[in-house]
Short mmCIF file of C-alpha atoms in Angstrom, two decimals:
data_model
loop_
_atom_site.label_atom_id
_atom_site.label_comp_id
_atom_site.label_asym_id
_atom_site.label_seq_id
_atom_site.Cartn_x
_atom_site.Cartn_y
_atom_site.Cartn_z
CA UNK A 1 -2.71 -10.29 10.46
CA UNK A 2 -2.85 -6.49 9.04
CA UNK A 3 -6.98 -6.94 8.71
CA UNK A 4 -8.28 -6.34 12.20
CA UNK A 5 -8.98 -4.18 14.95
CA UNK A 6 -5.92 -5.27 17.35
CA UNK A 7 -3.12 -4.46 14.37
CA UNK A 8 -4.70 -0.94 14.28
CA UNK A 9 -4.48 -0.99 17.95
CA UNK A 10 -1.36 -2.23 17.95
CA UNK A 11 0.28 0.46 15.76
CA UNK A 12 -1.58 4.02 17.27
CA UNK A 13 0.35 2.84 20.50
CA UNK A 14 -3.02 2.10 22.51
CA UNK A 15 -3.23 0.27 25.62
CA UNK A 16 -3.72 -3.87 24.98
CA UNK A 17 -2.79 -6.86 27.13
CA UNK A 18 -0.44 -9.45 26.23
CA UNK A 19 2.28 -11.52 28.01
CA UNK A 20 5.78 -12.90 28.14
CA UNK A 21 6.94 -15.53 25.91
CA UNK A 22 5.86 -18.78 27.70
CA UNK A 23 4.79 -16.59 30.56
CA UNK A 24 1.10 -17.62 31.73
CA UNK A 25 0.18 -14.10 33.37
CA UNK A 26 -1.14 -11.79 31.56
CA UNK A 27 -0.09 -8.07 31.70
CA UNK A 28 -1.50 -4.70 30.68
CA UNK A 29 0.84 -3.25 27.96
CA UNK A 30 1.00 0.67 28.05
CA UNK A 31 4.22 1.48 26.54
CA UNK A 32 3.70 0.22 23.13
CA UNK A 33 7.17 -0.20 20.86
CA UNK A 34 6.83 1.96 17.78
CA UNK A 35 6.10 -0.43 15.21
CA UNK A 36 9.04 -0.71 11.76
CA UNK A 37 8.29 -3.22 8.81
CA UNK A 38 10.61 -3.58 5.81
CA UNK A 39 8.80 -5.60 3.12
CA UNK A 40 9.03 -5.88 -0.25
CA UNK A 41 5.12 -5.63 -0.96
CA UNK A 42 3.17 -4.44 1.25
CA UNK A 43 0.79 -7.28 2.92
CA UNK A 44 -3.50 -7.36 1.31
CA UNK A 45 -5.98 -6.69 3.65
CA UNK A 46 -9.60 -6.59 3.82
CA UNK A 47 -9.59 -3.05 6.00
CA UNK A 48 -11.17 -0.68 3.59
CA UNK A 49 -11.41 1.81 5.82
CA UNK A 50 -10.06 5.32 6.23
CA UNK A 51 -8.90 4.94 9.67
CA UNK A 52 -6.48 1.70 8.42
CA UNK A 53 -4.77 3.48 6.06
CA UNK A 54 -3.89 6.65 7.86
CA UNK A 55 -1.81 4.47 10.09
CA UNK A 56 0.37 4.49 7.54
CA UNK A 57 3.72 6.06 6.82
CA UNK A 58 5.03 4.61 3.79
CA UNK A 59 9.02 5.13 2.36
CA UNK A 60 9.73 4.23 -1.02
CA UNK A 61 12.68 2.98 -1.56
CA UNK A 62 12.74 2.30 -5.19
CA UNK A 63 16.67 1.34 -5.40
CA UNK A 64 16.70 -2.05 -7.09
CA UNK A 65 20.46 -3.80 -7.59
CA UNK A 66 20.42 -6.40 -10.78
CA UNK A 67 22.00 -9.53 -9.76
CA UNK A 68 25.00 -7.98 -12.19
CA UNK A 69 25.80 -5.08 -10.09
CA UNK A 70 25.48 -7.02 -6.67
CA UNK A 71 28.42 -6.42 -4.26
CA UNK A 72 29.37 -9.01 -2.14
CA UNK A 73 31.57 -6.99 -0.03
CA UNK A 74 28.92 -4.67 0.47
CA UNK A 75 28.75 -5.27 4.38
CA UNK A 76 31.97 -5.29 5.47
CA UNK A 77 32.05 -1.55 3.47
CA UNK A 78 29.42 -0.49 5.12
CA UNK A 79 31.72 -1.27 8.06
CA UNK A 80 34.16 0.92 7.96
CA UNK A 81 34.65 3.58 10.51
CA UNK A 82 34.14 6.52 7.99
CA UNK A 83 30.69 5.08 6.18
CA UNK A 84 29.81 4.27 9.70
CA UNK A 85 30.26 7.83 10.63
CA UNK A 86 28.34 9.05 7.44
CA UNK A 87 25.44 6.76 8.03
CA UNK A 88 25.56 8.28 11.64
CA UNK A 89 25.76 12.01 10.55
CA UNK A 90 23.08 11.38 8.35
CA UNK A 91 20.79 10.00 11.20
CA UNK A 92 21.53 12.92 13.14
CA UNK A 93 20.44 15.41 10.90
CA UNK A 94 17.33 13.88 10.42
CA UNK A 95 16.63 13.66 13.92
CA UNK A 96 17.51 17.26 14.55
CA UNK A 97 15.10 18.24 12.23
CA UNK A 98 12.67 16.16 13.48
CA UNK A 99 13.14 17.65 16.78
CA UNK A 100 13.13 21.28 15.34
CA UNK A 101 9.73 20.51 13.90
CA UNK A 102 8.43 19.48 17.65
CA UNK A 103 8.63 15.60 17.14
CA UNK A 104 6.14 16.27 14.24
CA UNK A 105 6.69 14.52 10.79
CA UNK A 106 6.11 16.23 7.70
CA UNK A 107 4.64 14.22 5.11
CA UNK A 108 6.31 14.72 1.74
CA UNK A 109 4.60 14.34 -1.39
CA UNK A 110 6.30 11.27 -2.19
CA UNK A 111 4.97 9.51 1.63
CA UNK A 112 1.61 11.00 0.17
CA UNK A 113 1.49 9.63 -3.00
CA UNK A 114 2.56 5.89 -1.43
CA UNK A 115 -0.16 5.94 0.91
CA UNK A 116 -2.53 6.88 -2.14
CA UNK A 117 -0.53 3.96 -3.85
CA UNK A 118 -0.96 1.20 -1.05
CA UNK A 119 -4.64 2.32 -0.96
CA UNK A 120 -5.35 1.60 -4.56
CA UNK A 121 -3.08 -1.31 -4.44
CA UNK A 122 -4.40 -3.00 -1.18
CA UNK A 123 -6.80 -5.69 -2.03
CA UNK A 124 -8.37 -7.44 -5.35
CA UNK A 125 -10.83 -4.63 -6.30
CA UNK A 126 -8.95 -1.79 -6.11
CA UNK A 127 -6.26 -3.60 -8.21
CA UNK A 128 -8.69 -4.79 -10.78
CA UNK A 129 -10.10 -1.12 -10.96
CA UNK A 130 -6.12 0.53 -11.29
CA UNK A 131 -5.38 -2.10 -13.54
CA UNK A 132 -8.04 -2.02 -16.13
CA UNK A 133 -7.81 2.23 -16.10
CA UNK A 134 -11.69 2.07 -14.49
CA UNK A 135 -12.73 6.07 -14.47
CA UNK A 136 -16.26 7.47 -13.91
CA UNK A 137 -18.44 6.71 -17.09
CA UNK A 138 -20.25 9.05 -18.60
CA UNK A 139 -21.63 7.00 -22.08
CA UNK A 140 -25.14 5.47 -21.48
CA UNK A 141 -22.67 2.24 -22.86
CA UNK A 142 -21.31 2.73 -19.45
CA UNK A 143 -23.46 1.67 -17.55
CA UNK A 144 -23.65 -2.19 -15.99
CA UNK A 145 -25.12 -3.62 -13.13
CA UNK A 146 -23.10 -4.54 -10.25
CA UNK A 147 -24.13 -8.10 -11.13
CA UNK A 148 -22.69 -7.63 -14.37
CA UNK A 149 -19.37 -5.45 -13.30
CA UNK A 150 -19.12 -8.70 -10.54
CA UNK A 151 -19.09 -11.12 -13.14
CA UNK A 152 -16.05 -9.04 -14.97
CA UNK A 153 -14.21 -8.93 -12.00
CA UNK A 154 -14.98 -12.60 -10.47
CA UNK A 155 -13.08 -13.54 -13.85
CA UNK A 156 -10.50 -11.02 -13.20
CA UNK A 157 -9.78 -12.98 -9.86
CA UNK A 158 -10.02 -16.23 -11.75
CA UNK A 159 -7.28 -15.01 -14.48
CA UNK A 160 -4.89 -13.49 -11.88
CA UNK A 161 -5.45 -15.84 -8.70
CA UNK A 162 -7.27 -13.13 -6.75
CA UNK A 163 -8.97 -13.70 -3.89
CA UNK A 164 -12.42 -11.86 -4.57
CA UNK A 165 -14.27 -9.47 -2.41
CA UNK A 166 -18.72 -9.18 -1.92
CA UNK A 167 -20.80 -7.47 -3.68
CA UNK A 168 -21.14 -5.41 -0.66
CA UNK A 169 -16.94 -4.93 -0.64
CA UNK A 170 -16.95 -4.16 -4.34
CA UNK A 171 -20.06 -1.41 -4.23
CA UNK A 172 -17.62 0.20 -1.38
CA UNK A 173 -14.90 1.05 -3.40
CA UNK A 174 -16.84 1.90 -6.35
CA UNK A 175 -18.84 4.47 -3.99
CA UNK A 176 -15.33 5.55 -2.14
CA UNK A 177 -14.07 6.28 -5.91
CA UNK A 178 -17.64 8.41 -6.74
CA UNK A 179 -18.42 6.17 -9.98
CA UNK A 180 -21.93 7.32 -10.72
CA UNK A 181 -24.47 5.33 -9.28
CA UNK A 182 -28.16 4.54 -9.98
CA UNK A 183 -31.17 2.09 -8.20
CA UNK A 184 -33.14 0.84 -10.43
CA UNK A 185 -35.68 -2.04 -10.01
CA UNK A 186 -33.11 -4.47 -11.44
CA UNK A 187 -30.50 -3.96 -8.71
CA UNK A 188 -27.62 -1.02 -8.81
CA UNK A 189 -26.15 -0.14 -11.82
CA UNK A 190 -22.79 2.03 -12.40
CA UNK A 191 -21.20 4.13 -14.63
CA UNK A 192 -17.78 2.65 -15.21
CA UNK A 193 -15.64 3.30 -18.43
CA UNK A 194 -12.88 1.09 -18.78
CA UNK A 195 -9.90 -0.84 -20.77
CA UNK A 196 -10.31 -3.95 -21.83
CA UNK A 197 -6.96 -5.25 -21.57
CA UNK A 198 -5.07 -4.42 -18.22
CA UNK A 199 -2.26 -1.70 -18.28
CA UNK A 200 1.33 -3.23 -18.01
CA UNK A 201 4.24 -1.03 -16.99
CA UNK A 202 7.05 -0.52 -19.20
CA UNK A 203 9.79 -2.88 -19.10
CA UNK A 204 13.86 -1.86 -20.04
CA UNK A 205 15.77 -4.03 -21.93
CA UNK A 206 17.01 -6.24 -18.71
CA UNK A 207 14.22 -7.02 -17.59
CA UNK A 208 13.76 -4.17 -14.95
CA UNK A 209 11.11 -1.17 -14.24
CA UNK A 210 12.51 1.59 -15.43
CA UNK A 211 12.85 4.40 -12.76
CA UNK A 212 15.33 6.72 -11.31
CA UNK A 213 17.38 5.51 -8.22
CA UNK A 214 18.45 8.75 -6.31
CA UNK A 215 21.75 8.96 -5.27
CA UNK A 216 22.60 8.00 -1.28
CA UNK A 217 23.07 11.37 1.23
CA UNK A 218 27.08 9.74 1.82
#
């Protein structure tokens, strides 16, 4: 569950009670485990707020291995003493800067730009809006009522097996964005120019995204 107060709780290291496995007493936690997730896609939510997402620290790691080039002696490689040594040298220096900058990370660009990337990718709206190239209008064409942008993006949902947010949800992130906004006497109406047709990404000949995979530190 990444949608509600405990998980953000849970990961700024705050106090919370829990218990044992199959332990009926329950205990006040205080030292709280750092909290590591490798995923492939990062999990929806229905958190729209600032405070969820600046719990974040993000790593891309855009390395992806066609089934071609898979190794299937990869492990016991990465087993031998003098990769073991490298992986461990490498682990080092990181911490040692880490320690020169007084336990404080620096967030590169690229951590920025993947929090900026999870945000705009983290539920139905926002992906409809990325998607579909929405930008603030400034045509009187441009202009729809919410009911009317809700109807566009209810079918959105429909096409693509979304699960759709409110009104109320979907007025959030247009506001959060700063589409132009009027009250009339016929509801709210924005100012929202769009594509018609989603924006795919770019495919190479096998199949794959096309990106560069930087080389490993060893």
């Amino acid at each position: 569950a990444f949608s509600n107060g405990k998980f953000k709780q849970f990961v700024s290291g705050a106090e919370f009670i829990g218990r044992s496995p199959y332990a009926k007493i329950m205990t006040r936690v205080t030292k709280v485990p750092i909290m590591l997730c490798c995923a492939n896609r990062i999990p929806n939510t229905t958190d729209d707020s600032d405070g969820y997402y600046r719990r974040f620290l993000i790593i891309n790691c855009p390395n992806k291995v066609a089934a071609r080039d898979v190794d299937p002696q990869l492990e016991s490689k990465l087993q031998s003493d003098d990769v073991r040594s490298a992986i461990f040298n490498w682990m080092y220096e990181g911490r040692k800067e880490l320690m020169k900058n007084g336990c404080k990370i620096v967030m590169s660009q690229s951590v920025l730009d993947m929090k900026d990337e999870m945000k705009a990718d983290s539920n139905s709206a926002r992906r409809w809006i990325r998607e579909f190239g929405m930008k603030p209008g400034y045509r009187q064409g441009d202009w729809k009522s919410l009911k009317e942008w809700m109807n566009i993006y209810q079918q959105y949902c429909k096409d693509y097996g979304e699960a759709a947010k409110t009104a109320k949800g979907v007025g959030k992130v247009f506001d959060d964005l700063g589409f132009p906004k009027k009250r009339t006497g016929s509801g709210t109406w924005y100012c929202i120019a769009y594509d018609e047709e989603p924006v795919s990404e770019e495919l190479n000949d096998d199949g794959d995204l096309d990106m560069d995979v930087p080389e490993l530190p060893f």
